[in-house]
Coordinates of C-alpha atoms in Angstrom, one line a residue:
M1 CA 0.0 0.0 0.0
K2 CA 1.4 3.4 -1.0
K3 CA 2.0 5.8 1.9
A4 CA -0.2 8.8 2.1
K5 CA 1.5 12.1 1.8
A6 CA 2.0 13.9 5.2
I7 CA 0.0 17.0 4.4
P8 CA -3.6 16.4 5.6
V9 CA -3.5 18.2 9.0
P10 CA -3.3 22.0 8.4
P11 CA -1.3 24.3 10.7
P12 CA -3.3 26.7 13.0
P13 CA -4.9 29.5 11.0
G14 CA -2.4 32.2 9.9
Y15 CA 0.7 30.3 10.6
L16 CA 1.1 28.7 7.1
E17 CA 1.0 32.1 5.4
E18 CA 3.5 33.4 7.9
W19 CA 5.9 30.5 7.4
R20 CA 5.6 30.6 3.6
A21 CA 6.9 34.2 3.8
T22 CA 10.3 32.7 4.8
N23 CA 12.7 30.3 3.1
N24 CA 15.1 28.6 5.4
T25 CA 17.4 25.7 4.4
C26 CA 16.3 22.9 6.8
L27 CA 18.3 19.7 7.4
V28 CA 16.2 16.8 8.8
T29 CA 17.9 13.6 9.8
G30 CA 15.8 10.4 10.0
A31 CA 13.6 11.9 7.3
T32 CA 12.6 8.7 5.5
D33 CA 10.1 7.4 8.1
G34 CA 7.7 8.5 10.8
I35 CA 7.7 12.0 12.2
G36 CA 10.9 12.9 10.4
R37 CA 9.3 12.2 7.0
A38 CA 6.1 14.0 8.0
L39 CA 8.0 17.0 9.2
A40 CA 10.2 17.2 6.0
I41 CA 7.1 17.1 3.8
R42 CA 5.2 19.7 5.9
L43 CA 8.3 22.0 5.9
A44 CA 8.4 21.8 2.1
D45 CA 4.7 22.6 2.0
A46 CA 5.4 25.6 4.2
G47 CA 7.9 27.1 1.7
Q48 CA 11.2 25.8 3.1
T49 CA 14.1 24.3 1.2
L50 CA 14.7 20.7 2.5
V51 CA 17.8 18.7 3.0
I52 CA 17.0 15.2 4.1
V53 CA 19.2 12.5 5.5
G54 CA 18.5 8.8 5.5
R55 CA 20.3 5.4 5.5
S56 CA 18.6 4.0 2.4
K57 CA 19.2 5.5 -1.0
E58 CA 15.9 4.3 -2.2
K59 CA 14.0 5.8 0.7
V60 CA 15.8 9.1 0.4
S61 CA 14.9 9.3 -3.3
A62 CA 11.2 8.4 -2.5
V63 CA 11.0 11.1 0.2
L64 CA 12.7 13.7 -2.1
K65 CA 9.9 13.1 -4.6
D66 CA 7.3 13.7 -1.9
V67 CA 9.1 16.8 -0.7
G68 CA 9.4 18.1 -4.3
D69 CA 5.6 17.5 -4.8
A70 CA 4.9 19.5 -1.6
G71 CA 7.4 22.3 -2.3
P72 CA 8.0 22.4 -6.1
H73 CA 9.6 25.8 -6.2
H74 CA 12.8 24.9 -4.3
S75 CA 15.9 22.8 -5.0
H76 CA 15.7 20.1 -2.3
R77 CA 18.6 17.7 -1.6
G78 CA 19.2 14.3 -0.1
F79 CA 22.2 12.7 1.6
V80 CA 22.7 9.0 2.4
A81 CA 24.5 8.2 5.6
D82 CA 24.6 5.4 8.1
L83 CA 24.5 7.3 11.4
S84 CA 25.5 4.3 13.4
L85 CA 29.1 4.9 12.2
I86 CA 31.0 8.0 13.3
S87 CA 33.1 7.8 10.1
E88 CA 29.8 8.3 8.2
V89 CA 28.8 11.2 10.5
D90 CA 32.1 12.9 9.9
R91 CA 31.8 12.4 6.1
L92 CA 28.2 13.8 6.2
A93 CA 29.2 16.8 8.3
D94 CA 32.1 17.6 5.9
E95 CA 29.7 17.4 2.9
I96 CA 27.1 19.6 4.6
S97 CA 29.7 22.2 5.5
Q98 CA 30.9 22.3 1.9
K99 CA 27.6 22.1 0.0
L100 CA 25.1 23.9 2.3
P101 CA 26.5 27.4 3.1
N102 CA 23.0 28.7 3.9
L103 CA 21.9 26.0 6.3
S104 CA 20.0 27.7 9.1
R105 CA 17.6 25.0 10.5
I106 CA 18.5 21.5 11.8
V107 CA 16.2 18.8 13.1
L108 CA 17.8 15.8 14.7
C109 CA 15.2 13.1 14.3
A110 CA 17.1 10.0 13.4
A111 CA 16.4 7.2 15.9
E112 CA 16.5 3.4 16.3
T113 CA 13.7 1.6 18.1
P114 CA 14.7 0.7 21.7
G115 CA 16.9 -2.3 22.2
F116 CA 20.4 -3.6 21.7
R117 CA 21.4 -3.4 18.1
G118 CA 24.9 -4.9 18.3
I119 CA 28.4 -3.4 18.4
T120 CA 29.6 -1.8 15.2
G121 CA 33.1 -2.2 13.8
E122 CA 34.0 1.1 15.4
G123 CA 33.3 -0.4 18.9
I124 CA 30.0 1.5 19.6
E125 CA 26.6 0.0 20.2
A126 CA 24.7 0.8 17.0
G127 CA 21.5 2.1 18.6
F128 CA 23.4 4.3 21.0
A129 CA 25.4 5.7 18.1
V130 CA 22.3 6.6 16.1
N131 CA 20.2 7.9 18.9
Y132 CA 22.9 10.0 20.6
L133 CA 26.5 9.8 19.5
S134 CA 25.8 10.8 15.9
R135 CA 23.8 13.8 17.1
F136 CA 26.7 14.9 19.3
Q137 CA 29.3 14.6 16.6
L138 CA 27.2 16.0 13.7
L139 CA 26.0 19.1 15.6
N140 CA 29.5 19.9 17.0
K141 CA 31.1 19.6 13.6
I142 CA 28.6 21.9 11.8
T143 CA 28.4 24.5 14.6
P144 CA 31.0 26.7 12.9
L145 CA 28.7 26.8 9.8
L146 CA 25.7 27.7 12.0
K147 CA 27.6 30.6 13.6
D148 CA 27.7 32.2 10.1
Q149 CA 23.9 32.2 9.7
S150 CA 21.3 34.7 10.9
A151 CA 19.4 33.4 14.0
P152 CA 19.8 29.6 13.2
R153 CA 17.7 27.1 15.1
V154 CA 18.3 23.5 16.2
V155 CA 15.5 21.1 17.4
S156 CA 16.5 17.7 18.7
F157 CA 13.9 15.1 19.3
A158 CA 14.3 14.1 23.0
S159 CA 11.4 13.9 25.4
P160 CA 12.0 15.8 28.6
V161 CA 9.3 13.9 30.5
T162 CA 11.7 10.9 30.7
K163 CA 12.8 10.4 34.3
F164 CA 16.3 11.6 34.6
E165 CA 19.1 9.2 35.7
R166 CA 22.8 9.8 35.0
P167 CA 23.5 7.7 31.8
D168 CA 26.0 4.9 32.2
T169 CA 27.9 4.9 28.9
S170 CA 29.8 1.7 29.8
A171 CA 26.5 -0.2 30.3
L172 CA 25.1 1.2 27.1
N173 CA 28.1 0.0 25.2
D174 CA 28.4 -3.4 26.9
P175 CA 27.3 -6.4 24.7
D176 CA 26.9 -8.5 27.8
G177 CA 24.9 -5.8 29.7
T178 CA 21.4 -6.4 31.1
L179 CA 19.7 -3.1 30.2
D180 CA 16.3 -3.7 28.7
S181 CA 14.8 -1.8 25.8
W182 CA 13.0 0.8 28.0
D183 CA 16.1 1.6 30.0
R184 CA 18.1 2.0 26.9
G185 CA 15.6 4.3 25.4
S186 CA 15.4 6.4 28.5
A187 CA 19.2 6.6 28.8
H188 CA 19.5 7.7 25.1
T189 CA 17.0 10.5 25.8
N190 CA 18.9 11.6 28.9
C191 CA 22.2 11.6 27.0
N192 CA 20.7 14.0 24.5
L193 CA 19.2 16.3 27.1
L194 CA 22.5 16.6 28.9
F195 CA 24.3 17.3 25.7
L196 CA 21.7 19.9 24.5
M197 CA 21.8 21.8 27.8
E198 CA 25.6 21.9 27.8
L199 CA 25.8 23.0 24.1
A200 CA 23.2 25.7 24.5
D201 CA 25.2 27.0 27.5
Q202 CA 28.4 27.0 25.5
L203 CA 26.7 28.9 22.7
K204 CA 24.7 31.3 24.8
D205 CA 26.7 34.3 23.4
T206 CA 25.8 33.4 19.8
D207 CA 22.6 33.6 17.8
I208 CA 22.1 29.8 17.7
C209 CA 19.0 28.6 19.4
I210 CA 19.0 24.9 20.6
N211 CA 15.9 23.2 22.0
A212 CA 14.7 19.7 22.8
F213 CA 11.3 18.5 21.6
G214 CA 9.3 15.5 22.7
P215 CA 6.5 14.7 20.3
G216 CA 4.4 12.6 22.7
L217 CA 3.2 9.1 21.9
V218 CA 2.8 9.1 18.1
L219 CA 1.5 6.4 15.8
T220 CA 4.8 5.4 14.3
K221 CA 6.7 2.1 14.1
Q222 CA 8.7 3.0 17.1
M223 CA 5.6 2.4 19.3
Q224 CA 6.1 -1.3 18.5
G225 CA 8.9 -1.4 21.0
Y226 CA 6.7 -0.4 23.9
S227 CA 4.5 -2.6 26.0
A228 CA 0.8 -1.7 26.5
M229 CA 1.6 -0.6 30.1
R230 CA 4.4 1.7 28.8
R231 CA 2.0 3.2 26.2
F232 CA -0.6 3.8 28.9
W233 CA 2.0 5.6 31.1
L234 CA 3.2 7.7 28.2
G235 CA -0.3 8.6 27.3
M236 CA -0.9 9.9 30.7
K237 CA 2.1 12.3 30.2
S238 CA 1.3 13.4 26.7
S239 CA -1.3 15.6 25.0
L240 CA -0.4 14.0 21.7
V241 CA -1.2 10.4 22.6
G242 CA -2.1 8.4 19.5
K243 CA -1.9 11.3 17.1
S244 CA -0.6 11.0 13.6
A245 CA 2.9 11.9 12.6
P246 CA 1.8 14.9 10.5
Y247 CA -0.1 16.3 13.5
A248 CA 2.8 15.7 15.9
A249 CA 5.1 17.6 13.5
L250 CA 3.3 20.9 14.0
P251 CA 4.8 21.9 17.3
A252 CA 8.3 21.2 15.9
M253 CA 7.5 23.4 12.9
H254 CA 6.5 26.1 15.2
M255 CA 9.8 25.9 17.1
L256 CA 11.7 26.0 13.8
L257 CA 9.8 28.8 11.9
S258 CA 7.7 31.0 14.1
P259 CA 8.9 34.4 15.4
D260 CA 7.5 33.2 18.8
F261 CA 10.7 31.1 19.2
A262 CA 13.2 33.8 18.2
G263 CA 16.0 33.9 20.8
K264 CA 14.7 31.0 22.8
T265 CA 17.3 28.5 23.6
G266 CA 18.1 25.7 26.1
G267 CA 14.5 24.8 26.5
F268 CA 12.8 21.4 26.8
Y269 CA 9.4 21.0 25.2
E270 CA 6.9 18.2 25.3
C271 CA 4.5 18.8 22.5
G272 CA 3.8 22.5 22.9
T273 CA 4.5 22.7 26.6
K274 CA 7.8 23.8 28.2
I275 CA 9.1 21.3 30.8
P276 CA 11.5 22.4 33.5
P277 CA 14.7 20.3 33.4
D278 CA 15.7 18.0 36.3
K279 CA 18.1 19.8 38.7
Q280 CA 20.8 17.2 37.8
I281 CA 20.7 18.3 34.2
L282 CA 21.3 21.9 35.3
S283 CA 24.5 20.7 37.1
K284 CA 27.5 22.1 35.2
E285 CA 29.8 19.4 36.7
I286 CA 27.6 16.5 35.5
R287 CA 27.2 18.0 32.0
Q288 CA 30.9 18.6 31.6
Q289 CA 31.8 15.1 32.9
F290 CA 29.4 13.6 30.5
W291 CA 30.7 15.7 27.6
T292 CA 34.2 14.4 28.3
E293 CA 32.9 10.7 28.3
T294 CA 31.1 11.3 25.0
T295 CA 34.2 12.9 23.4
Q296 CA 36.2 9.8 24.5
L297 CA 33.7 7.5 22.8
V298 CA 33.9 9.6 19.6
H299 CA 37.7 9.3 19.6
L300 CA 37.3 5.5 20.2
A301 CA 35.1 5.2 17.1
Q302 CA 37.4 7.3 15.0
A303 CA 40.4 5.2 16.1
N304 CA 38.6 2.0 15.1
K305 CA 37.6 3.4 11.7
G306 CA 38.3 0.8 8.9

């Protein structure tokens, strides 16, 4: 069955006209499925120039066609990269820096479903690499490019309603570890929240705005990794329980395009609601220690390249 295009849910009145008056170059990772795909198509429909990233050449080509149908007046582009490999992330970042001088919006949406995915040839657990380490490395490498833009914005999909616990990178990278799928998913989220808070703090004197966005419990294939009890618990926390991907993409579009979010950085949002971060995430010591651990993992992967 052919997928329906992700356009049927309109933005709130007035916003689409406002957004179409702008034209930002928007990079979306994980753009070949789920919310990433829906968001890419909706952004193109709202007059933006899209740059999509996916693992499959065939899927990237298919989404580029849908993006072109939604926004036919712009030159959209696609990149193929396996974000479980830091060598691929480094290559992608170099290509982006060379070929996208006007990049001003980034959405980090690529994610694996919860669970152990195996250790890559670079010595990193594949799901951990996709869900966190690739975001850390990609964003750090293209930050110099973002500094050259006017009021750039970054939105990383990471739900702030996850209970905070200091992530154990050794356990996440241990093939003999006992972490279940839920604990891994929660840890990946907390990794991203720590990173985003620290990076926003480091860039507070620039025009770059960085925020975390949790879309709620959305009807995508990632839900298959959750038990009925987990879905019920998430539903109690989320105003987007059971909504479609195109609907769930709307708050993220608002964060990327609307004047309401000009100058707002370091925030954690669940759907359209700002969530105060756990006090431990606010700890500069914890954030810097975790940054050092992450940098060491990146160096490990780079040393094992090839």
